[in-house]
Amino acid sequence: MSAVTSSFKKNESAIVSDSEIDISSDKGVSDIPIPNPPIRRSSSLFSLTSKDLLPKPDEKEYAAFIDDTRHFSLIRNLHMADFITLLNGFSGFYSIISCLRFTLTGKSHYVQRAHFFICLGLFFDFFDGRVARLRNKSSLMGQELDSLADLISFGVSPATIAFAIGFQTTVDVLFLTFWVLCGLTRLARFNISANKIPKDSHGKSQYFEGFPIPTNLLWVFFMAILVYKDWILDQLPGGLLFQDTFFEFHIISIGFFLQGCAEISKSLHIPKP
């Protein structure tokens, strides 16, 4: 077996996606191998809604990533949809920068800008999968890039906004940290287990295990209302529990903890649209 073929076999699991057919669950065909079941490119909430399937990357694409020694070979081998996914990551990072500017200046329009860039990231998260299907090309790095970009835009960035607008006690920060880590863990679990979730007749997963990380946008919208009403910093609604102690925290921050638990839940099944 050639080196390229070995690399192909070794890395094949890296592009497993939610639309792979779970052979063992199909009646009467459990012993029939399907050598190259089609996959979807992206792990996002939106790109999973289409019934159009994409072919797996072929052996030449593995060879391009592994054996290409040209300058900027990584960039050369990215697909158009991958660059759109990177714009999702850019949007999340710029949202974080806007939050830092708010903490430096106290000007609330920077937080509003942070909300805008998260919504822009949501657009790119939707658009990258569409572009991949329009071009009928799947990407070796697509699913991994998508998960990492989602972590920035829908995990780290909303938590940064929450801290910037006033959830700043030690316990608040621990809740926010738990929330982000749950999102990280949920994305990692998706990448390795989505193909094991029961499929419908189109090969599409029937449900999400736990809340998808883009559901964190509900908190983004909620915090946008707080900023609009100027209910931030010392004016956060609900007040503090255990005030003036080491364990003080805002009552609302319990919601971040509960959201994190819902994301990593295995028993909570959210039907797909």
Short mmCIF file of C-alpha atoms in Angstrom, two decimals:
data_model
loop_
_atom_site.label_atom_id
_atom_site.label_comp_id
_atom_site.label_asym_id
_atom_site.label_seq_id
_atom_site.Cartn_x
_atom_site.Cartn_y
_atom_site.Cartn_z
CA MET A 1 0.00 0.00 0.00
CA SER A 2 1.41 3.39 -0.95
CA ALA A 3 2.17 6.18 1.52
CA VAL A 4 -0.64 8.25 0.10
CA THR A 5 -3.15 5.43 0.54
CA SER A 6 -1.97 4.90 4.11
CA SER A 7 -2.45 8.56 4.83
CA PHE A 8 -5.90 8.40 3.26
CA LYS A 9 -6.96 5.56 5.54
CA LYS A 10 -5.41 7.15 8.59
CA ASN A 11 -7.15 10.47 8.13
CA GLU A 12 -10.48 9.25 6.83
CA SER A 13 -12.18 9.70 10.21
CA ALA A 14 -11.34 13.39 10.21
CA ILE A 15 -14.12 14.17 7.77
CA VAL A 16 -16.88 11.97 9.16
CA SER A 17 -20.09 13.98 9.27
CA ASP A 18 -23.67 13.74 10.36
CA SER A 19 -25.01 12.49 7.08
CA GLU A 20 -22.99 9.30 6.99
CA ILE A 21 -25.26 6.32 6.90
CA ASP A 22 -25.23 4.15 10.01
CA ILE A 23 -25.17 0.77 8.29
CA SER A 24 -25.81 -1.26 11.39
CA SER A 25 -29.18 0.45 11.92
CA ASP A 26 -30.54 -0.32 8.44
CA LYS A 27 -32.76 -3.38 8.29
CA GLY A 28 -31.48 -6.11 6.03
CA VAL A 29 -28.30 -4.30 4.99
CA SER A 30 -26.19 -4.52 8.13
CA ASP A 31 -23.67 -6.74 6.39
CA ILE A 32 -23.50 -4.77 3.13
CA PRO A 33 -20.52 -2.42 3.06
CA ILE A 34 -20.88 1.02 1.53
CA PRO A 35 -17.34 2.08 0.60
CA ASN A 36 -17.83 5.82 0.25
CA PRO A 37 -21.05 7.11 1.82
CA PRO A 38 -21.64 10.80 1.10
CA ILE A 39 -21.00 13.37 3.80
CA ARG A 40 -22.04 16.86 4.63
CA ARG A 41 -19.39 19.49 4.90
CA SER A 42 -20.34 21.47 7.94
CA SER A 43 -21.22 20.96 11.59
CA SER A 44 -23.31 24.12 11.81
CA LEU A 45 -26.96 24.33 12.77
CA PHE A 46 -28.00 25.68 9.37
CA SER A 47 -25.96 23.71 6.87
CA LEU A 48 -27.49 20.51 8.23
CA THR A 49 -30.98 21.44 7.10
CA SER A 50 -30.52 20.65 3.42
CA LYS A 51 -31.11 17.17 2.05
CA ASP A 52 -28.41 17.57 -0.56
CA LEU A 53 -25.40 15.41 0.16
CA LEU A 54 -21.81 16.02 -0.83
CA PRO A 55 -19.27 13.46 -2.03
CA LYS A 56 -16.32 12.63 0.14
CA PRO A 57 -13.00 14.28 -0.70
CA ASP A 58 -11.00 11.90 -2.84
CA GLU A 59 -7.51 10.54 -2.27
CA LYS A 60 -5.93 13.36 -4.28
CA GLU A 61 -7.11 15.91 -1.72
CA TYR A 62 -5.46 14.02 1.12
CA ALA A 63 -2.27 13.91 -0.91
CA ALA A 64 -2.51 17.66 -1.56
CA PHE A 65 -2.59 18.42 2.17
CA ILE A 66 0.01 15.86 3.17
CA ASP A 67 2.54 15.94 0.34
CA ASP A 68 2.24 19.46 -1.06
CA THR A 69 5.48 21.29 -0.21
CA ARG A 70 4.82 24.51 -2.12
CA HIS A 71 4.75 27.86 -0.34
CA PHE A 72 1.32 28.65 1.14
CA SER A 73 0.21 25.10 0.36
CA LEU A 74 -2.37 25.19 3.15
CA ILE A 75 -4.06 28.26 1.69
CA ARG A 76 -3.85 26.80 -1.82
CA ASN A 77 -5.76 23.71 -0.72
CA LEU A 78 -8.60 25.49 1.06
CA HIS A 79 -11.98 25.59 -0.66
CA MET A 80 -14.11 28.67 -1.18
CA ALA A 81 -16.47 27.50 1.58
CA ASP A 82 -13.48 27.25 3.95
CA PHE A 83 -12.67 30.92 3.43
CA ILE A 84 -16.27 31.80 4.23
CA THR A 85 -15.98 29.75 7.43
CA LEU A 86 -12.87 31.74 8.31
CA LEU A 87 -14.97 34.90 7.97
CA ASN A 88 -17.22 33.41 10.65
CA GLY A 89 -14.16 33.12 12.90
CA PHE A 90 -13.12 36.67 12.01
CA SER A 91 -16.57 37.98 12.96
CA GLY A 92 -16.40 36.27 16.35
CA PHE A 93 -12.93 37.63 17.05
CA TYR A 94 -13.88 41.16 16.02
CA SER A 95 -16.86 40.92 18.37
CA ILE A 96 -14.41 40.18 21.19
CA ILE A 97 -12.27 43.18 20.19
CA SER A 98 -15.38 45.39 20.28
CA CYS A 99 -16.08 44.22 23.84
CA LEU A 100 -12.54 45.15 24.85
CA ARG A 101 -13.04 48.61 23.36
CA PHE A 102 -16.21 48.97 25.45
CA THR A 103 -14.33 48.12 28.64
CA LEU A 104 -11.70 50.75 27.73
CA THR A 105 -14.08 53.54 26.74
CA GLY A 106 -17.42 52.76 28.38
CA LYS A 107 -19.19 53.57 25.10
CA SER A 108 -22.10 51.18 24.65
CA HIS A 109 -22.09 51.33 20.85
CA TYR A 110 -19.04 49.05 20.95
CA VAL A 111 -21.18 46.35 22.61
CA GLN A 112 -23.82 46.88 19.95
CA ARG A 113 -21.09 46.40 17.37
CA ALA A 114 -20.10 43.16 19.13
CA HIS A 115 -23.67 41.90 18.76
CA PHE A 116 -23.65 42.86 15.09
CA PHE A 117 -20.50 40.86 14.38
CA ILE A 118 -21.93 37.77 16.06
CA CYS A 119 -24.96 38.04 13.78
CA LEU A 120 -22.60 38.47 10.84
CA GLY A 121 -20.84 35.29 11.93
CA LEU A 122 -24.21 33.56 11.93
CA PHE A 123 -24.68 34.60 8.30
CA PHE A 124 -21.30 33.17 7.32
CA ASP A 125 -22.07 29.99 9.29
CA PHE A 126 -25.19 29.61 7.17
CA PHE A 127 -23.54 30.61 3.90
CA ASP A 128 -20.47 28.35 3.93
CA GLY A 129 -22.52 25.16 3.73
CA ARG A 130 -24.64 26.60 0.94
CA VAL A 131 -21.56 27.47 -1.09
CA ALA A 132 -20.15 23.96 -0.57
CA ARG A 133 -23.36 22.44 -1.90
CA LEU A 134 -23.60 24.84 -4.82
CA ARG A 135 -20.09 23.84 -5.86
CA ASN A 136 -20.77 20.19 -4.94
CA LYS A 137 -17.46 19.97 -3.12
CA SER A 138 -16.74 18.77 0.39
CA SER A 139 -13.66 19.85 2.26
CA LEU A 140 -11.18 17.92 4.35
CA MET A 141 -10.94 20.77 6.85
CA GLY A 142 -14.49 22.07 6.52
CA GLN A 143 -16.07 20.43 9.55
CA GLU A 144 -13.13 21.14 11.84
CA LEU A 145 -12.89 24.78 10.73
CA ASP A 146 -16.62 25.18 11.18
CA SER A 147 -16.54 23.85 14.73
CA LEU A 148 -13.62 26.07 15.73
CA ALA A 149 -15.22 29.14 14.16
CA ASP A 150 -18.51 28.36 15.94
CA LEU A 151 -16.65 28.14 19.24
CA ILE A 152 -15.28 31.66 18.73
CA SER A 153 -18.47 33.26 17.40
CA PHE A 154 -21.09 31.48 19.51
CA GLY A 155 -19.06 30.46 22.57
CA VAL A 156 -16.19 32.75 23.50
CA SER A 157 -17.66 35.93 22.00
CA PRO A 158 -21.05 35.84 23.82
CA ALA A 159 -19.26 35.03 27.09
CA THR A 160 -16.98 38.03 26.54
CA ILE A 161 -20.02 40.26 26.01
CA ALA A 162 -21.56 38.93 29.21
CA PHE A 163 -18.41 39.74 31.18
CA ALA A 164 -18.12 43.20 29.59
CA ILE A 165 -21.67 44.25 30.49
CA GLY A 166 -21.37 43.30 34.15
CA PHE A 167 -21.22 39.56 34.88
CA GLN A 168 -17.83 40.00 36.50
CA THR A 169 -17.85 38.39 39.95
CA THR A 170 -15.72 35.31 40.54
CA VAL A 171 -18.73 32.98 40.45
CA ASP A 172 -20.12 34.75 37.36
CA VAL A 173 -16.84 34.10 35.57
CA LEU A 174 -16.87 30.45 36.63
CA PHE A 175 -20.37 30.09 35.18
CA LEU A 176 -19.24 31.74 31.94
CA THR A 177 -16.18 29.48 31.80
CA PHE A 178 -18.37 26.41 32.26
CA TRP A 179 -20.66 27.67 29.49
CA VAL A 180 -17.80 28.06 27.01
CA LEU A 181 -16.25 24.69 27.89
CA CYS A 182 -19.60 22.96 27.46
CA GLY A 183 -19.86 24.48 24.00
CA LEU A 184 -16.35 23.26 23.20
CA THR A 185 -17.14 19.76 24.42
CA ARG A 186 -20.44 19.67 22.57
CA LEU A 187 -18.77 20.57 19.27
CA ALA A 188 -16.10 17.90 19.79
CA ARG A 189 -18.76 15.29 20.57
CA PHE A 190 -20.68 16.24 17.45
CA ASN A 191 -17.65 15.70 15.24
CA ILE A 192 -17.13 12.15 16.46
CA SER A 193 -20.67 10.92 17.14
CA ALA A 194 -23.08 12.59 14.73
CA ASN A 195 -22.89 9.70 12.28
CA LYS A 196 -24.17 7.37 15.03
CA ILE A 197 -27.38 9.32 15.59
CA PRO A 198 -30.45 7.63 13.99
CA LYS A 199 -31.09 8.83 10.45
CA ASP A 200 -34.23 9.44 8.45
CA SER A 201 -34.83 8.12 4.92
CA HIS A 202 -32.61 10.87 3.47
CA GLY A 203 -29.62 9.98 5.66
CA LYS A 204 -30.14 13.07 7.81
CA SER A 205 -29.83 12.90 11.60
CA GLN A 206 -33.23 12.98 13.24
CA TYR A 207 -32.27 15.19 16.18
CA PHE A 208 -29.54 17.15 17.93
CA GLU A 209 -28.03 15.67 21.07
CA GLY A 210 -28.26 18.61 23.44
CA PHE A 211 -28.62 22.24 22.43
CA PRO A 212 -26.54 23.19 19.35
CA ILE A 213 -24.04 25.92 20.17
CA PRO A 214 -25.75 28.51 17.89
CA THR A 215 -28.62 28.50 20.41
CA ASN A 216 -26.32 30.71 22.49
CA LEU A 217 -27.61 33.47 20.22
CA LEU A 218 -30.66 33.60 22.48
CA TRP A 219 -28.34 35.01 25.13
CA VAL A 220 -26.87 37.42 22.59
CA PHE A 221 -30.33 38.79 21.83
CA PHE A 222 -31.14 38.98 25.54
CA MET A 223 -27.93 40.89 26.26
CA ALA A 224 -28.65 43.20 23.32
CA ILE A 225 -31.93 44.14 25.06
CA LEU A 226 -30.03 44.79 28.30
CA VAL A 227 -27.66 47.12 26.46
CA TYR A 228 -30.52 48.89 24.68
CA LYS A 229 -32.32 49.45 27.99
CA ASP A 230 -29.05 50.45 29.67
CA TRP A 231 -29.52 47.64 32.18
CA ILE A 232 -25.82 46.84 32.37
CA LEU A 233 -22.98 46.93 34.89
CA ASP A 234 -24.52 48.00 38.22
CA GLN A 235 -28.00 48.08 36.67
CA LEU A 236 -28.22 44.39 35.74
CA PRO A 237 -31.71 43.08 36.61
CA GLY A 238 -32.13 40.49 39.33
CA GLY A 239 -29.37 41.76 41.55
CA LEU A 240 -26.73 39.77 43.40
CA LEU A 241 -26.93 36.74 45.62
CA PHE A 242 -24.55 36.53 48.61
CA GLN A 243 -23.59 40.14 48.03
CA ASP A 244 -20.30 41.36 49.52
CA THR A 245 -19.02 37.80 49.94
CA PHE A 246 -16.59 35.75 47.89
CA PHE A 247 -19.52 33.73 46.56
CA GLU A 248 -21.58 36.66 45.25
CA PHE A 249 -23.03 36.26 41.77
CA HIS A 250 -25.82 37.65 39.60
CA ILE A 251 -28.99 35.57 39.60
CA ILE A 252 -29.19 35.74 35.80
CA SER A 253 -25.79 34.06 35.45
CA ILE A 254 -27.33 30.78 36.61
CA GLY A 255 -28.82 30.70 33.11
CA PHE A 256 -25.35 30.36 31.60
CA PHE A 257 -24.77 27.28 33.73
CA LEU A 258 -28.10 25.75 32.72
CA GLN A 259 -27.45 26.48 29.04
CA GLY A 260 -24.10 24.71 29.29
CA CYS A 261 -25.74 21.68 30.88
CA ALA A 262 -28.30 21.58 28.07
CA GLU A 263 -25.54 21.65 25.44
CA ILE A 264 -23.69 18.62 26.79
CA SER A 265 -26.84 16.65 27.65
CA LYS A 266 -27.07 13.28 25.91
CA SER A 267 -30.67 12.61 26.88
CA LEU A 268 -31.97 15.95 25.58
CA HIS A 269 -32.96 15.39 21.94
CA ILE A 270 -33.87 18.48 19.88
CA PRO A 271 -35.76 17.51 16.69
CA LYS A 272 -34.19 18.92 13.55
CA PRO A 273 -36.30 21.22 11.38
#
